[in-house]
Short mmCIF file of C-alpha atoms in Angstrom, two decimals:
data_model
loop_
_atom_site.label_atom_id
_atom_site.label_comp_id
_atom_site.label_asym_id
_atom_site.label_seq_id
_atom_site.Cartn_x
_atom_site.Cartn_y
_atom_site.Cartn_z
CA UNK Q 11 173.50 409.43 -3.40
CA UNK Q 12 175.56 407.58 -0.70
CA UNK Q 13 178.09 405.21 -1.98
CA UNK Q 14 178.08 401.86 0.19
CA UNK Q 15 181.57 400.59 0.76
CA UNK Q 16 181.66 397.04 -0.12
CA UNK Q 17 184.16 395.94 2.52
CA UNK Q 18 185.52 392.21 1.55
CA UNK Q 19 187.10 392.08 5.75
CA UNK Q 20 184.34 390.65 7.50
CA UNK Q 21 184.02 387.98 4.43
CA UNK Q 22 187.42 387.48 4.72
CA UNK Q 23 187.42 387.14 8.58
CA UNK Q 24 184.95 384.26 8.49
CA UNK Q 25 186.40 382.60 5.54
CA UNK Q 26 189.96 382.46 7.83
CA UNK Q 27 188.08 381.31 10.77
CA UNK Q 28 187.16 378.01 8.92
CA UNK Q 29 190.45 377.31 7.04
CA UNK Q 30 192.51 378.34 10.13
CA UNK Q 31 190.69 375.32 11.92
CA UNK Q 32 190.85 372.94 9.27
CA UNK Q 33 194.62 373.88 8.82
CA UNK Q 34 195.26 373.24 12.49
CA UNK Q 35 193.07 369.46 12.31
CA UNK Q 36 195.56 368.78 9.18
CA UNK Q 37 198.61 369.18 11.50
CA UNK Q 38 196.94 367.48 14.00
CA UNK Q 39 196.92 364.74 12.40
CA UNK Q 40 199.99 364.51 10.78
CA UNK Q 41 201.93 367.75 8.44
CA UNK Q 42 201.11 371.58 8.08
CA UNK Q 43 199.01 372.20 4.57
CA UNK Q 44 202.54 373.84 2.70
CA UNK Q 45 202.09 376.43 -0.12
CA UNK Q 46 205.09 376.92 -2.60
CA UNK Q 47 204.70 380.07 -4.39
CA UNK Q 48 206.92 380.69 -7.21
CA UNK Q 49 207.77 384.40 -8.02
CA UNK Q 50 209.97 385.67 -10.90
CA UNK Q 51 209.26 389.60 -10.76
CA UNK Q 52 210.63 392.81 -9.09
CA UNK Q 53 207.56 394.53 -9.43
CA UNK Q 54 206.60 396.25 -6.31
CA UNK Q 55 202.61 395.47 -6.37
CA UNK Q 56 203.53 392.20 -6.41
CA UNK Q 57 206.38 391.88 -3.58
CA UNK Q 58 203.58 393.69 -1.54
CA UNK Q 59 201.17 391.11 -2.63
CA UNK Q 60 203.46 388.05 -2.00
CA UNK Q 61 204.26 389.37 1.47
CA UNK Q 62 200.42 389.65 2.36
CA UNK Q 63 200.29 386.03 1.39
CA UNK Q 64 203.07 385.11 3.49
CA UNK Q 65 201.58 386.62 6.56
CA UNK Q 66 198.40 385.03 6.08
CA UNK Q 67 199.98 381.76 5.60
CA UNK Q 68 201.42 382.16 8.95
CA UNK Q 69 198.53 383.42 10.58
CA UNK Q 70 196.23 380.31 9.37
CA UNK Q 71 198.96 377.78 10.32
CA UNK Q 72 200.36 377.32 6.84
CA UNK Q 73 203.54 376.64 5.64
CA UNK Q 74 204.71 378.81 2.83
CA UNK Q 75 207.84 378.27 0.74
CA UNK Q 76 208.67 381.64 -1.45
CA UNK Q 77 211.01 380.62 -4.37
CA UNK Q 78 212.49 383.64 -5.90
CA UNK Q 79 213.22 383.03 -9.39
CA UNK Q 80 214.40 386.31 -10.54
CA UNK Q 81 213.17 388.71 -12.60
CA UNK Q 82 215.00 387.32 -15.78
CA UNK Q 83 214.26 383.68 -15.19
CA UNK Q 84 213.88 381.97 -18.74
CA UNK Q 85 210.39 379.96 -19.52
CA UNK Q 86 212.62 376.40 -19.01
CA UNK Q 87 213.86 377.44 -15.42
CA UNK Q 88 210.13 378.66 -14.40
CA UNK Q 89 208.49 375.41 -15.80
CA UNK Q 90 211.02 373.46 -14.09
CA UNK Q 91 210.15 374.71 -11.22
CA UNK Q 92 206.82 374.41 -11.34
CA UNK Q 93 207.34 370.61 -12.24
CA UNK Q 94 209.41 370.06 -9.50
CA UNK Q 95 207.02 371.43 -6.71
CA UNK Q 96 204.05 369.22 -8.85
CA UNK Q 97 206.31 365.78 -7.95
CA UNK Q 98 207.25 366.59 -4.27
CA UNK Q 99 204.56 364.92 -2.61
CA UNK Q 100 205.77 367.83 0.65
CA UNK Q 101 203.90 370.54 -1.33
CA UNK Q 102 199.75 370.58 -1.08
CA UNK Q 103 199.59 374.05 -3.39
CA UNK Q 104 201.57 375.62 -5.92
CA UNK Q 105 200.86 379.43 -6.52
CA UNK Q 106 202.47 380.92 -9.46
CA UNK Q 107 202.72 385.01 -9.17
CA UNK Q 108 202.04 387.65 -11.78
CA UNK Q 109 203.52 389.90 -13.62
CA UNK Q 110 206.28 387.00 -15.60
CA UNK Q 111 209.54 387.96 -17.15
CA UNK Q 112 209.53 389.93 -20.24
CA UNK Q 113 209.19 387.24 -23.37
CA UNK Q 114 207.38 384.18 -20.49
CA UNK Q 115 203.56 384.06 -20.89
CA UNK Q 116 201.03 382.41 -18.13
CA UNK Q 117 200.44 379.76 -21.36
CA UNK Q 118 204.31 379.03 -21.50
CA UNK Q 119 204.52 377.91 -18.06
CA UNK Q 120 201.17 377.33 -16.39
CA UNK Q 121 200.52 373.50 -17.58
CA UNK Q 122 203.60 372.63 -15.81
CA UNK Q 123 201.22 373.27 -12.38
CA UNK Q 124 199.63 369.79 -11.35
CA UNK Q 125 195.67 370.41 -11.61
CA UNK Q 126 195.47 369.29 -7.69
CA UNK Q 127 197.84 371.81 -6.67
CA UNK Q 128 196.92 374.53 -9.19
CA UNK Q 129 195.38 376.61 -6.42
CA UNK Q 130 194.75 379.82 -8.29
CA UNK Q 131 193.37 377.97 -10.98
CA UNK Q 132 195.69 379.25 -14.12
CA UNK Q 133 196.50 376.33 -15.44
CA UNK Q 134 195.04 375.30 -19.14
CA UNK Q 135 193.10 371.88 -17.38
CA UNK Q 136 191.84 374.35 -13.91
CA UNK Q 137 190.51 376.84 -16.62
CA UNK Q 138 188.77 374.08 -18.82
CA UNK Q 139 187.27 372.81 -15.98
CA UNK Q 140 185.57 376.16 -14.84
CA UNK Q 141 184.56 376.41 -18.54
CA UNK Q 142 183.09 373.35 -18.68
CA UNK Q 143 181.07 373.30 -14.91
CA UNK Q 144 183.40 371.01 -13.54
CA UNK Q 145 185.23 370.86 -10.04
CA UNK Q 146 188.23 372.45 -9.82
CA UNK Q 147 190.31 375.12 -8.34
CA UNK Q 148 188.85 378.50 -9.48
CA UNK Q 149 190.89 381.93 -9.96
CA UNK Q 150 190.39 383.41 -6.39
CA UNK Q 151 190.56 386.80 -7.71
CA UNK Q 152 187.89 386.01 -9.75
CA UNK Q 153 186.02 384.19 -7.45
CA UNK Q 154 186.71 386.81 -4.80
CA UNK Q 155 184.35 389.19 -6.84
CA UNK Q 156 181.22 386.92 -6.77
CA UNK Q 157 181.80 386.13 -3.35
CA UNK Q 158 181.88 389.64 -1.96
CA UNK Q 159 178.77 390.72 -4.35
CA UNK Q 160 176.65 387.89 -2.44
CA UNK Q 161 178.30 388.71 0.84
CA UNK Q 162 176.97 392.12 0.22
CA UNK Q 163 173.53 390.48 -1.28
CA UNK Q 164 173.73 392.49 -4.64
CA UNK Q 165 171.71 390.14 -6.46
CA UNK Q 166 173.36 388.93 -9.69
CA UNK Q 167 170.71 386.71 -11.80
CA UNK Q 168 169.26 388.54 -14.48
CA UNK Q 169 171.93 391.32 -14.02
CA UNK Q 170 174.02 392.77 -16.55
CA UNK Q 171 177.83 392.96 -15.37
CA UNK Q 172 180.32 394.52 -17.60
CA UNK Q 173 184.07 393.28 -16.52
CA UNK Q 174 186.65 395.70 -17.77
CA UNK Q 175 189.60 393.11 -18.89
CA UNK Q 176 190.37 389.78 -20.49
CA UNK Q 177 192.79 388.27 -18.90
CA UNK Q 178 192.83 384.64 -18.16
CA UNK Q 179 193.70 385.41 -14.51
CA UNK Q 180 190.62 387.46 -13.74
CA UNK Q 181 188.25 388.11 -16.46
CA UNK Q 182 187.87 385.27 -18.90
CA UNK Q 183 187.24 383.05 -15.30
CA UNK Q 184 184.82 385.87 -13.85
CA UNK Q 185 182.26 386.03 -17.08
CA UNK Q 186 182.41 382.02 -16.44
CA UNK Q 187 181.53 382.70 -12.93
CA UNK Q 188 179.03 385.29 -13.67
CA UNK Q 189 177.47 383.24 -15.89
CA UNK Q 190 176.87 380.30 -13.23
CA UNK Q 191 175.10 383.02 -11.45
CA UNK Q 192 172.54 383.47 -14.32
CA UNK Q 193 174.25 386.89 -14.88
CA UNK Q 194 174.30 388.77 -18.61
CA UNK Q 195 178.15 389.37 -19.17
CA UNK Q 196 179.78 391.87 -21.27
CA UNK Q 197 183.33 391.57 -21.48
CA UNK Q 198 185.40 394.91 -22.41
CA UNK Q 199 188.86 395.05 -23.23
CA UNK Q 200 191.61 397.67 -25.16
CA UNK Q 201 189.35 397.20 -28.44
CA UNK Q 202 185.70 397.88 -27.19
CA UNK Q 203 184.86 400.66 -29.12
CA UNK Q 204 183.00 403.51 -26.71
CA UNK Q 205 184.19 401.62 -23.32
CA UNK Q 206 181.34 404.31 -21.28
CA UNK Q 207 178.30 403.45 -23.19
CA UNK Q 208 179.37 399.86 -22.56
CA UNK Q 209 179.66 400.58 -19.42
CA UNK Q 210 177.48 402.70 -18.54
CA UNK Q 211 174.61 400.35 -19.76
CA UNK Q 212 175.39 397.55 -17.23
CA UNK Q 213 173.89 396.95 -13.41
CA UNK Q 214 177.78 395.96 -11.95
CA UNK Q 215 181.03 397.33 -13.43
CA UNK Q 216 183.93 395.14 -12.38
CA UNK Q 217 187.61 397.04 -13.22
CA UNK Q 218 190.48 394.53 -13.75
CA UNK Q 219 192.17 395.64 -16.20
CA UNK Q 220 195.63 397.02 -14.38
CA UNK Q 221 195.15 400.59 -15.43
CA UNK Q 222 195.13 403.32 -13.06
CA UNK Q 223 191.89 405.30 -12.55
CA UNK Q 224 190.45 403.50 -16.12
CA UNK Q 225 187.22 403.10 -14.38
CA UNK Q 226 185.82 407.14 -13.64
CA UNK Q 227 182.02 408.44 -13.34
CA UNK Q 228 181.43 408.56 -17.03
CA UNK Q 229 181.81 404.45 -17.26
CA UNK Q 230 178.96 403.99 -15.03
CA UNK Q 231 174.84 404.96 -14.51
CA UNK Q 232 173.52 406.53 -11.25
CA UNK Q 233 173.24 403.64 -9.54
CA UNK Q 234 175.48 401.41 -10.62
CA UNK Q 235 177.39 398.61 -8.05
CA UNK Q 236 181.33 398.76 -9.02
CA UNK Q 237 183.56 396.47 -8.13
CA UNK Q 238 187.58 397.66 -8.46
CA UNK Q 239 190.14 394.44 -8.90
CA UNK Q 240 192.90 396.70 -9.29
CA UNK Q 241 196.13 396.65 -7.63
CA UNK Q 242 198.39 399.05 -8.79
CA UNK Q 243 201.52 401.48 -7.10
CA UNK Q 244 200.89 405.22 -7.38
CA UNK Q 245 203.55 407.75 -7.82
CA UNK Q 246 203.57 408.28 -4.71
CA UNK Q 247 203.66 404.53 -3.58
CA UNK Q 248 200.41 403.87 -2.37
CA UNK Q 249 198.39 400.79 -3.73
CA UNK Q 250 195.50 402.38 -5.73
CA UNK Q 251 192.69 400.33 -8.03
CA UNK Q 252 191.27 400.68 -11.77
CA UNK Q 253 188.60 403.09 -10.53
CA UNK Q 254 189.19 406.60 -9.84
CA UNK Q 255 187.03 406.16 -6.84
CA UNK Q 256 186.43 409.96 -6.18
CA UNK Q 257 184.54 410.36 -9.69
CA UNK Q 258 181.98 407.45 -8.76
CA UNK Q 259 181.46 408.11 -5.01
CA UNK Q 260 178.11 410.02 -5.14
CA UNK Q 261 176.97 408.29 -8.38
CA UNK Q 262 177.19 404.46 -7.68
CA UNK Q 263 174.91 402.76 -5.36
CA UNK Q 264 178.03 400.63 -4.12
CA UNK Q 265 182.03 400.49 -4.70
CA UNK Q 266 184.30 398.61 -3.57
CA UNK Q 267 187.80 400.13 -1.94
CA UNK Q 268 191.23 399.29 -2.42
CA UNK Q 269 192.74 398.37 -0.63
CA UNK Q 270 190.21 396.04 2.44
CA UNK Q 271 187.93 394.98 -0.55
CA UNK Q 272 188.17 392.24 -3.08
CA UNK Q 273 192.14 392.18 -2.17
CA UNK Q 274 191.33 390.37 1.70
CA UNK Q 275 188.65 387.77 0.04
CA UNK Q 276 191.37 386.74 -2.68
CA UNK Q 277 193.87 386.06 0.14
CA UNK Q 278 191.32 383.97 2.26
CA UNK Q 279 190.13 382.15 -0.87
CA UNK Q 280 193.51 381.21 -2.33
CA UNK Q 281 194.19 380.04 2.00
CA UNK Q 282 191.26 378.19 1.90
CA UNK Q 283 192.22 376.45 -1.44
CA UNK Q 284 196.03 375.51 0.15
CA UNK Q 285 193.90 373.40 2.84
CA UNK Q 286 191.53 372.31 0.47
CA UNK Q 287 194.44 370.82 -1.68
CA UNK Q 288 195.50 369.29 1.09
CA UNK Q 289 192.62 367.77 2.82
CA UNK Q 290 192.36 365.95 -1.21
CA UNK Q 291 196.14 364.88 -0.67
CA UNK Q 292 195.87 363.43 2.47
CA UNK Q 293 192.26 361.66 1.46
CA UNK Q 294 193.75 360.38 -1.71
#
């Protein structure tokens, strides 16, 4: 069987397009949509992350402030920060980055993020809104996943999906997505008992769980659409995914690569969101 690449750069292109003119009508008219994104990590996934962020920022016409917090800032300097950007009426978007010192959780600092600025949706209100069916700013990441599957036209109503990974960043938000899309979601995590025949039962296998080659041919059916969320540095440096992409190339219908698949859609959603946030500022 040939595996279909499910490239996320043409998506991404055409999402940029729009926000790149919107961005440019917003300083037009007045101020640059600005981004502050708060990081308080060494971890080298993530500096390569931030920095792709950065120069789409640029690219798009957006200001971007990067406050380095250090990778042994305490919970009461990160909140402070984050309620600091919230007040200064000069920032449209507030991105938080992941991983967080050792002993800081997402929950000890993420309701310090004003809901209209929370532009990667982590915040306890952005994620009870999703829950609920409400606007707000969605998890990109998340939301990068359904995006790409339409963009592709892998049909998701009626479909089972299994998402490989909990976390409130990317899978709690996706089964809530999925779900919207009249989608049956499993959701598998470091407990599932016999994570293949979980796996291995669904239509679409999405890997986010920040494990290195979890994902291999076993976890899926011939067939099978897989989507890989992971970012991760090899040994040798590289950024590599969850899937071990040379055990399901022959077997699933469709895979996504890593990096140039859900990783450019994230970027252009989370863009898109900065201008969205501050299209609402300037209306309000």
């Amino acid at each position: 069987m040939d595996t279909v690449s499910l490239s996320g750069k043409e998506l991404a292109a055409a999402i940029n397009a729009d926000t790149k003119q919107r961005a440019a009508a917003l300083t037009a008219s007045g101020t640059a949509p600005r981004l502050a994104l708060i990081v308080a990590n060494d971890d080298p996934a993530s500096a390569w992350y931030v920095n792709s962020l950065r120069k789409a920022a640029e690219r798009l016409g957006i200001a971007c402030d990067t406050i380095e917090l250090g990778a042994d800032a305490s919970t009461e300097r990160i909140r402070d920060e984050l309620t600091a950007r919230s007040a200064d009426s000069a920032v449209d978007a507030i991105m938080l980055q992941t991983p967080l010192p050792a002993g800081v959780t997402l929950d000890d600092v993420s309701s310090a993020i004003a809901a209209g600025k929370d532009v990667d949706g982590v915040s306890p209100l952005s994620l009870g809104l999703l829950a609920s069916g409400l606007d707000g700013f969605v998890p990109a990441t998340s939301e990068a996943v359904v995006e790409l599957l339409k963009h592709h036209e892998i049909q998701l109503a009626g479909r089972h999906v299994a998402v490989v990974g909990r976390s409130n960043i990317v899978g709690k938000p996706l089964a809530q997505l999925l779900l919207a899309e009249n989608a049956t979601v499993t959701i598998c995590h470091s407990r599932t008992t016999d994570l293949p025949a979980v796996t291995s039962a669904a239509d679409i296998v999405v890997a986010a769980a920040g494990r290195i080659g979890l994902v291999t041919g076993k976890h899926i059916r011939e067939g099978a659409t897989v989507i890989d969320v992971g970012t991760n540095e090899a040994p040798d440096g590289k950024i590599v995914g969850d899937v071990a992409a040379e055990t399901v190339r022959g077997k699933a219908a469709a895979l996504s690569p890593v990096p140039g698949g859900v990783g450019p859609v994230t970027t252009a959603l989370l863009m898109r969101h900065v201008v969205t946030a501050a299209e609402n500022s300037r209306s309000a």
